[in-house]
Coordinates of C-alpha atoms and ligand atoms in Angstrom, one line a residue:
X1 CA 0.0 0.0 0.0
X2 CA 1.6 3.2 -1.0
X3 CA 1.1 6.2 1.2
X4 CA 1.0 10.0 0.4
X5 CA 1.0 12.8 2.7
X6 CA -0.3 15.7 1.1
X7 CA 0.3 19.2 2.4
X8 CA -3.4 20.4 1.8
X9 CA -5.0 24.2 1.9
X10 CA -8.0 23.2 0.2
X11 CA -7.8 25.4 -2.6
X12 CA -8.0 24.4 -6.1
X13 CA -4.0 23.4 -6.7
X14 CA -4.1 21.1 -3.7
X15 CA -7.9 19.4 -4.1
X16 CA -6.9 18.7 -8.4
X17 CA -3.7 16.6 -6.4
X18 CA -6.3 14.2 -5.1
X19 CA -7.3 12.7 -7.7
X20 CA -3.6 12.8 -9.4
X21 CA -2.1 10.6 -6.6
X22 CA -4.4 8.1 -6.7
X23 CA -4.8 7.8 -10.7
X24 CA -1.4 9.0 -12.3
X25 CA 1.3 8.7 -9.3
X26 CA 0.1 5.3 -8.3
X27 CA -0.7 6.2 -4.6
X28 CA -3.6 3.6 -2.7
X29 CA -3.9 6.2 0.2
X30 CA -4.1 9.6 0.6
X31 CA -3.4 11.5 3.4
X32 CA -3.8 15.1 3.6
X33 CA -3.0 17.8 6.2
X34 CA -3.9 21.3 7.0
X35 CA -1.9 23.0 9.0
X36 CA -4.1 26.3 10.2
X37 CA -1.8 29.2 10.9
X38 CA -4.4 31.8 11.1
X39 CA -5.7 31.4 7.7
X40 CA -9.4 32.5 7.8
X41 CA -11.7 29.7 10.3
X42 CA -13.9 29.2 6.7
X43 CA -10.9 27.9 4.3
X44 CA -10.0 25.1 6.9
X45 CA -13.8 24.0 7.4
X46 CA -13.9 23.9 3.6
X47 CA -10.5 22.5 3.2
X48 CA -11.7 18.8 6.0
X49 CA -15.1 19.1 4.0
X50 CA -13.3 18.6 0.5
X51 CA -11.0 15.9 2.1
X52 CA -13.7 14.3 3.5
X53 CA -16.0 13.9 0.1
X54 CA -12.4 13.3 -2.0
X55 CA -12.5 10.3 0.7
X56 CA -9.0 10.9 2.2
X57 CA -7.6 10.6 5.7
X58 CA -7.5 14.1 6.9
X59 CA -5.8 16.0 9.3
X60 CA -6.0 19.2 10.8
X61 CA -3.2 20.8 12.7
X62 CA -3.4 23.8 14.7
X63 CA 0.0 25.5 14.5
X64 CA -1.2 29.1 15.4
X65 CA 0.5 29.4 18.9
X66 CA 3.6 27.2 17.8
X67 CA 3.5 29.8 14.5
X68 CA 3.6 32.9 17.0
X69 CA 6.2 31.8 19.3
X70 CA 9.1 29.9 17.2
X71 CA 8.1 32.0 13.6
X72 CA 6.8 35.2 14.4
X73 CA 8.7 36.2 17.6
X74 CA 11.9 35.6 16.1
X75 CA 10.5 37.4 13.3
X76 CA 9.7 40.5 14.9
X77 CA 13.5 40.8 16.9
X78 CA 14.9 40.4 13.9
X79 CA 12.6 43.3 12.2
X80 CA 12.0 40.8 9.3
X81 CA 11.7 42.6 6.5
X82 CA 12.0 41.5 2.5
X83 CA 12.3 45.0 0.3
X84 CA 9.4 46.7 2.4
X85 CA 7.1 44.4 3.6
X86 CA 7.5 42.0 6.9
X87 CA 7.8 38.6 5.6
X88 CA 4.9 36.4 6.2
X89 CA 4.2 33.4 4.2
X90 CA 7.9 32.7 4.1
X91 CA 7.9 32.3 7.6
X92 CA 4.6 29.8 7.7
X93 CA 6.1 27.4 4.6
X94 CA 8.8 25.5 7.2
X95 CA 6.0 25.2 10.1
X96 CA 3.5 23.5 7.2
X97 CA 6.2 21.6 6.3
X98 CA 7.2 20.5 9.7
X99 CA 3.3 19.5 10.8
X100 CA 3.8 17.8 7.4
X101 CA 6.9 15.6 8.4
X102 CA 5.3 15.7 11.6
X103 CA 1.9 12.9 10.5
X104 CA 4.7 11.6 8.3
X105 CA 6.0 10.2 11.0
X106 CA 3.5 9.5 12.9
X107 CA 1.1 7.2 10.4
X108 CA 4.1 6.7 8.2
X109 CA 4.5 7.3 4.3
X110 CA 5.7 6.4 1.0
X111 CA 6.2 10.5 0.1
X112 CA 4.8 14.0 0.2
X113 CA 3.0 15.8 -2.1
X114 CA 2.6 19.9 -2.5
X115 CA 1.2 22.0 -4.6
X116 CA 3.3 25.0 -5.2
X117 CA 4.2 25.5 -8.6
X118 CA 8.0 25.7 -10.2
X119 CA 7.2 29.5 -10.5
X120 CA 7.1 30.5 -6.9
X121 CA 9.2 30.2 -3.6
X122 CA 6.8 28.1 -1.4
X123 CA 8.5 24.9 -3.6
X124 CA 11.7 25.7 -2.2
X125 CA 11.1 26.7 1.4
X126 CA 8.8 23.7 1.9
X127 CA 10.9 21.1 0.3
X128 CA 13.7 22.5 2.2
X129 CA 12.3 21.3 5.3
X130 CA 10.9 17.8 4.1
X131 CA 14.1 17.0 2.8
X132 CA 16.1 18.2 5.8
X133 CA 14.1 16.2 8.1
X134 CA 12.9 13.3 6.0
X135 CA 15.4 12.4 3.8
X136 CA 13.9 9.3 3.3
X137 CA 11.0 10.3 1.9
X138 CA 10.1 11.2 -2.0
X139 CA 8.4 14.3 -3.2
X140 CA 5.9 15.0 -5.8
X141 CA 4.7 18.0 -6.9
X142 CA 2.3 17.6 -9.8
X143 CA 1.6 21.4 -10.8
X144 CA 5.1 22.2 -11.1
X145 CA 5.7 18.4 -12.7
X146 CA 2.8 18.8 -15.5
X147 CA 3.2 22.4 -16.0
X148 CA -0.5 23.0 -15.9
X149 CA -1.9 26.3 -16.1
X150 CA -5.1 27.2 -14.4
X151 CA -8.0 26.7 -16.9
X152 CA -6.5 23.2 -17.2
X153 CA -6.3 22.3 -13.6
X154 CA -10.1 24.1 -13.5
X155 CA -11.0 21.2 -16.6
X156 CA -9.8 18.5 -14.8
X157 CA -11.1 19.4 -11.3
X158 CA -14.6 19.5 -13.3
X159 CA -14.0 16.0 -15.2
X160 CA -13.0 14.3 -11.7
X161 CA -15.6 15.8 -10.1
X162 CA -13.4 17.9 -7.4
X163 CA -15.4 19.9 -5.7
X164 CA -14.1 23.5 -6.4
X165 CA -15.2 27.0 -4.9
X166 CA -12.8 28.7 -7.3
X167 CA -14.5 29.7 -10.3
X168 CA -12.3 31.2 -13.7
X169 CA -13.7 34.6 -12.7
X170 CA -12.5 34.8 -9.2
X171 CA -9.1 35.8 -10.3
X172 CA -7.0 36.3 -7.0
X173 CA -4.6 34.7 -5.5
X174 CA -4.5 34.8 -1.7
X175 CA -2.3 34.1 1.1
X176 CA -3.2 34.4 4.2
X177 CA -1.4 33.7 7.6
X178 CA -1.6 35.6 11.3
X179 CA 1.0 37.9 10.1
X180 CA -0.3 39.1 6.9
X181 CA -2.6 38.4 4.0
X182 CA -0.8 38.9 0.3
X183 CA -3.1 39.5 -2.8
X184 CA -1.7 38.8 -6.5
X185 CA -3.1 37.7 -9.5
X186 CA -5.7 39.1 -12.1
X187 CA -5.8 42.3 -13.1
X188 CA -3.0 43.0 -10.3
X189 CA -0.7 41.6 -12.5
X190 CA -0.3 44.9 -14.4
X191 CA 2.4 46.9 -12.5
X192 CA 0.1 50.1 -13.1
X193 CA -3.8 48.6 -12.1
X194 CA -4.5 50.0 -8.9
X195 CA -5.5 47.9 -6.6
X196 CA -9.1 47.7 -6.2
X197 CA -10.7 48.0 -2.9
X198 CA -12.5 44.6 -3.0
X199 CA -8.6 42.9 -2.2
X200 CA -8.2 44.0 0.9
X201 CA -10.7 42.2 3.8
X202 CA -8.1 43.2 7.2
X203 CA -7.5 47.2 6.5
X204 CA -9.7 50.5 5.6
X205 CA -8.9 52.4 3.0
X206 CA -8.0 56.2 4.2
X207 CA -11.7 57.4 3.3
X208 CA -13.3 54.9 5.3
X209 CA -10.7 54.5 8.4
X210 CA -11.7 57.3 11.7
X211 CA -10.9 60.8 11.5
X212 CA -9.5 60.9 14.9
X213 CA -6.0 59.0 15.7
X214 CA -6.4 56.2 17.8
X215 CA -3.3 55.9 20.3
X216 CA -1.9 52.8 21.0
X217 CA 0.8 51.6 23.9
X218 CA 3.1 48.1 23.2
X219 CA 4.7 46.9 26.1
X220 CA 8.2 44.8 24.8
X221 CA 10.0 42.3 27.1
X222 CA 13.1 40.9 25.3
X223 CA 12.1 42.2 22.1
X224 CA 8.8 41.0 22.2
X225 CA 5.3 42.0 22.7
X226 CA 3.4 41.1 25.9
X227 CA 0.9 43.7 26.6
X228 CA -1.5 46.0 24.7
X229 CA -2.6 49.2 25.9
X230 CA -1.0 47.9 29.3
X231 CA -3.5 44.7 29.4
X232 CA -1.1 42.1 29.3
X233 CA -2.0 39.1 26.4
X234 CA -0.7 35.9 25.3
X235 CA 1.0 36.4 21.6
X236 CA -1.4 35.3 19.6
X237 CA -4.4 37.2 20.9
X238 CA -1.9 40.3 20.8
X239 CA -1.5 40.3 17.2
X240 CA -5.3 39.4 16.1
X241 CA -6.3 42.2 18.3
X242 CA -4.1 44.9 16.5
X243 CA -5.0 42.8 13.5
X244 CA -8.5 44.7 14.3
X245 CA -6.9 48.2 16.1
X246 CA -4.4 48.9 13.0
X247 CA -6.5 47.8 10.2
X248 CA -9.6 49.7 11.8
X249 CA -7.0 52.5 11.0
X250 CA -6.0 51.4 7.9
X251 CA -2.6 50.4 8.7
X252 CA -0.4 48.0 6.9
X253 CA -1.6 48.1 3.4
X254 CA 1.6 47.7 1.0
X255 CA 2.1 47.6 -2.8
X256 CA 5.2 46.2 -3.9
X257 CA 6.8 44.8 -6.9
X258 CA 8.6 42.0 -5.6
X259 CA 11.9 39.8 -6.8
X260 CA 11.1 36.4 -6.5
X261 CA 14.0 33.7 -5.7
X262 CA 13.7 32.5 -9.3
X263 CA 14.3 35.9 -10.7
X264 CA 10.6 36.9 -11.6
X265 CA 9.5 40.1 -10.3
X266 CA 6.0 39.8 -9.2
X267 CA 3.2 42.9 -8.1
X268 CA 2.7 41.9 -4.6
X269 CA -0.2 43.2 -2.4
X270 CA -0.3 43.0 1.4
X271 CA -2.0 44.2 3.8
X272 CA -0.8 43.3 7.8
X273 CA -1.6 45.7 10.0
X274 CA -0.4 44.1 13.6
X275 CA 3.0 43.2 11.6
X276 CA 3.7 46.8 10.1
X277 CA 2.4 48.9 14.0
X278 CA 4.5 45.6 15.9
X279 CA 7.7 46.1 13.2
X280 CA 7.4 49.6 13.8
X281 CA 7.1 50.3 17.5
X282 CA 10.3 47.3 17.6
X283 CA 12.6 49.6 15.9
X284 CA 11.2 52.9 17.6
X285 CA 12.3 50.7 20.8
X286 CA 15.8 49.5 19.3
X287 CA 16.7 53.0 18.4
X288 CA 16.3 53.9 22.2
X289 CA 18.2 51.1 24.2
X290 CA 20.7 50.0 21.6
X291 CA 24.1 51.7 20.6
X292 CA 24.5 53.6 17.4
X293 CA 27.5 51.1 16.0
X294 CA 25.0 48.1 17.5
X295 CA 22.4 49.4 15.3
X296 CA 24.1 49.7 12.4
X297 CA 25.2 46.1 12.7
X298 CA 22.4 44.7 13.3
X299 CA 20.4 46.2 9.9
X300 CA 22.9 44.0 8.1
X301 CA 21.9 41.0 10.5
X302 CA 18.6 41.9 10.6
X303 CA 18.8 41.7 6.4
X304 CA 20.6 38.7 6.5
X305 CA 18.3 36.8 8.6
X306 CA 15.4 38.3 6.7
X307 CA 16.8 36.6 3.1
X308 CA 17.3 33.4 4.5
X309 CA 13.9 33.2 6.2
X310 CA 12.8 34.4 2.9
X311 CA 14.7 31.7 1.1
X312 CA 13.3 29.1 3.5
X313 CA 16.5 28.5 5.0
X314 CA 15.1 27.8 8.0
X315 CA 18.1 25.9 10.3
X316 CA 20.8 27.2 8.2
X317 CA 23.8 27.6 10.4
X318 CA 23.9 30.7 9.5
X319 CA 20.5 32.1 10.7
X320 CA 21.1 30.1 13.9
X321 CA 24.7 32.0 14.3
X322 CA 22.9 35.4 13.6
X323 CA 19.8 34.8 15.8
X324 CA 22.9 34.7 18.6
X325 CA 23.4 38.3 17.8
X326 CA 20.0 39.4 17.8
X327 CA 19.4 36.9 21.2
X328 CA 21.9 39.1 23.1
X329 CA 20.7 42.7 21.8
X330 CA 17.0 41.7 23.0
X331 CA 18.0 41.2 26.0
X332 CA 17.6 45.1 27.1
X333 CA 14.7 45.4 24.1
X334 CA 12.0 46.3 27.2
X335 CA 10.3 48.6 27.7
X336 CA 7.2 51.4 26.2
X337 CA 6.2 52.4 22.5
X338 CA 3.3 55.0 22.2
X339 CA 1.8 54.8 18.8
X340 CA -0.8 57.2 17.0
X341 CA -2.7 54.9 14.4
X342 CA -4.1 57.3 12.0
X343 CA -5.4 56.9 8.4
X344 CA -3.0 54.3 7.3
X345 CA -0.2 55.4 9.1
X346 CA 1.6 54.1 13.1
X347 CA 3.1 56.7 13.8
X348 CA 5.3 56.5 17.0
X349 CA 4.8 59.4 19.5
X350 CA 6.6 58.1 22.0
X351 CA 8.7 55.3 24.1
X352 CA 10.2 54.7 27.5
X353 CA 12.5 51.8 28.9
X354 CA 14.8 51.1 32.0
X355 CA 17.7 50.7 29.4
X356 CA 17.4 54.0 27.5
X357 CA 20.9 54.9 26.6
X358 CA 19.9 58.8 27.1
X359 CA 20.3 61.2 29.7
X360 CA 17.7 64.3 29.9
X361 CA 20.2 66.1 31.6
X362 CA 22.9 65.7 28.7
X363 CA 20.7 66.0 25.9
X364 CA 18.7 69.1 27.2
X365 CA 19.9 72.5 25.8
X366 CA 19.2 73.8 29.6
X367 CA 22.0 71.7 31.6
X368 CA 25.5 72.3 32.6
X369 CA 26.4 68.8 32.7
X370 CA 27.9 68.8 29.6
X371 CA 30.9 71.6 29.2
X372 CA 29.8 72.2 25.5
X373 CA 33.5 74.1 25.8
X374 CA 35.0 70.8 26.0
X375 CA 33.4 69.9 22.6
X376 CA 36.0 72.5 20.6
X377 CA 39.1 70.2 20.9
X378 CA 37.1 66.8 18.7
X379 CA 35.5 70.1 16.6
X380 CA 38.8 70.8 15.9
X381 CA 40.0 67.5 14.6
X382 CA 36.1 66.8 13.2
X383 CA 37.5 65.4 9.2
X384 CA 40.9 66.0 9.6
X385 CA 42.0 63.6 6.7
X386 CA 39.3 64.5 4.9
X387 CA 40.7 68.1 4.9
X388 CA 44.3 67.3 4.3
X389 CA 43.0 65.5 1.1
X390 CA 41.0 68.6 0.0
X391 CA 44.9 70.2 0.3
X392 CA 46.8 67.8 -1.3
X393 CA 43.9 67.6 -4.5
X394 CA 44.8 71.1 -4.2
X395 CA 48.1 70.9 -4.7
X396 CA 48.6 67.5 -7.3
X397 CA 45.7 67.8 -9.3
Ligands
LIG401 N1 5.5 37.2 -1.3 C1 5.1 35.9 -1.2 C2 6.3 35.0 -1.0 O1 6.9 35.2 0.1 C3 4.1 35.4 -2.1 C4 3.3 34.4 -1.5 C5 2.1 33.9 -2.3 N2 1.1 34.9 -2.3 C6 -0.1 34.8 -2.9 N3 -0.8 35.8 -2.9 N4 -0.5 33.6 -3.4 O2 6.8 34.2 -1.8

């Protein structure tokens, strides 16, 4: 009896694989799971209905805590951040894989099955993983394998009688995790459409959002959020309640054109509204406690960590080697960020912590702390190469 564990969302790519691994792969049993990571309630209902009338052996795995604390945390210290949006479903493609490899193990199997296609990243990041930790295993991936585009896949879902909620005129393509929903596809394709409002379900547009800011205090410990508005949360109902705050407001709607891993550039449309205030307020509190040369070094960490989790490198030795830098700057990452949501913007107004590297008294304009006479001797020398070469260019051309 051969086994296949297929990573299943429920949508049209996955449901088509059905069929496929039982009459052209050669599979007896399928076994499909659906890993929920804060994907809307709906999808996964619909997702263990399909399985259940495509006659498979389904399971459902909630990941959403496991999601916040191992995939979103770590994102947040390290600002994660791929050319202006906080990466999202880079970070949930290892966790999917890992519940995966997870009921691999558990009820055993000949080899996994996806559904990405050879255009995108998710074939990469999730493969990664399955092939890391289940080496022994094969993997199939039938849309990338038979190059089928999606009229086709919608013809044979039809003559195998898959049940699909996709018709050809719902065009886009969504992903949508805790940390951010992305929107691509259709008419979005062209670099110059504007985005219609129908795409976005989480954020107001700036016409619809209050006309009065709403202000907003995070509470850090570690370089992590723990409270709201001083009522202190678990992580998960932190982030879907200023999923709700910020997008009330309008916050987090992005619009990028985006380099894929295989080269493609792709119009990419987000909207995450707890990621972009949460991003925010974590670098408004960075800039206070950490030292200038210590933030400088860690943007290139904080870069390099972000294309890795981007490439789905998920336990690369070198994400684990920069996650000990960013491990021992959070340590004094506590403390206070006050936040002004307001018409699409969080705007930080303010932030307090015991390991502020600032002194009132030094900074302020009305102390004698600081002999400002004292400052003439490093004014003096302020560019003193740099004004030798002016001579010397002077001098030899
Ligand atoms: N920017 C995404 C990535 O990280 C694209 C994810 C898929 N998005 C979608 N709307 N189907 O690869």
């Amino acid at each position: 009896m051969k086994k296949v564990i297929l990573v299943y969302s429920g949508g049209l790519d996955t449901s088509v694989c059905i069929p496929m691994m039982r009459e052209e792969y050669g599979f007896d049993h399928v076994i499909t799971v659906t890993v929920d990571v804060g994907q809307p309630a709906a999808d996964i209902r619909q997702a263990e209905e399909k399985a259940r009338a495509l006659g498979t052996e389904h399971y459902t795995v909630d990941a959403k805590e496991e999601f916040v604390r191992d995939y979103i945390f770590p994102a947040i210290r390290a600002n994660g951040d791929y050319m202006g949006y906080p990466i999202s479903t880079s970070i949930a493609r290892p966790l999917i894989g890992l519940k995966a490899v997870e009921v691999a193990k558990k009820v055993g199997g000949d080899a996994f099955c996806h559904g990405c296609t050879g255009k995108g990243n998710d074939q990469f990041r999730i493969e990664f993983v399955m092939r890391a930790l289940c080496p022994e295993m094969a993997i199939v991936a039938p849309m990338r394998e038979k190059n089928l585009t999606r009229s086709e896949e919608i013809e044979y879902a039809k003559v195998k009688g898959v049940p699909i909620s996709q018709t050809v005129a719902k065009i886009w393509s969504i992903d949508e995790n805790l940390w951010g929903r992305s929107i691509e596809g259709g008419r979005l394709e062209e670099p110059d459409f504007v985005p219609p409002e129908e795409i976005f379900l989480w954020t107001k547009g700036i016409d619809a959002a209050p006309d009065t800011p709403r202000r907003l205090t995070i509470d850090f410990e570690e370089g992590v959020p723990v409270a709201l508005d001083g009522e202190r949360m678990n992580g998960l109902a932190l982030i879907q309640a200023l999923n709700t705050i910020a997008g009330e407001n309008g916050v987090g709607r992005i619009d990028i054109m985006e380099d894929r891993m295989l080269g493609l550039k792709v119009r990419e449309n987000y909207e995450c509204p707890a990621a972009v205030t949460l991003l925010t307020a974590h670098r408004a509190l960075e800039a206070l406690v950490l030292t200038r040369p210590e933030l400088d070094l860690k943007a290139i960490i904080d870069r390099k960590w972000s294309e890795l989790a981007y490439q789905g490198l998920w336990f690369d030795p070198l994400k684990e080697d920069l996650e000990a830098f960013i491990a021992a700057t959070q340590k004094r990452v506590s403390g206070t960020v006050l936040l002004d949501l307001f018409k699409g913007q969080a705007k930080v107004v303010g932030r307090r912590s015991p390991w502020a590297l600032y002194s009132e008294d030094l900074a302020t304009f009305d102390s004698k702390t600081f002999d400002q006479r004292e400052a003439l001797g490093m004014v003096k020398n302020h560019g003193f190469q740099s004004r030798m070469y002016l001579q010397l260019k002077a001098k030899l051309g």
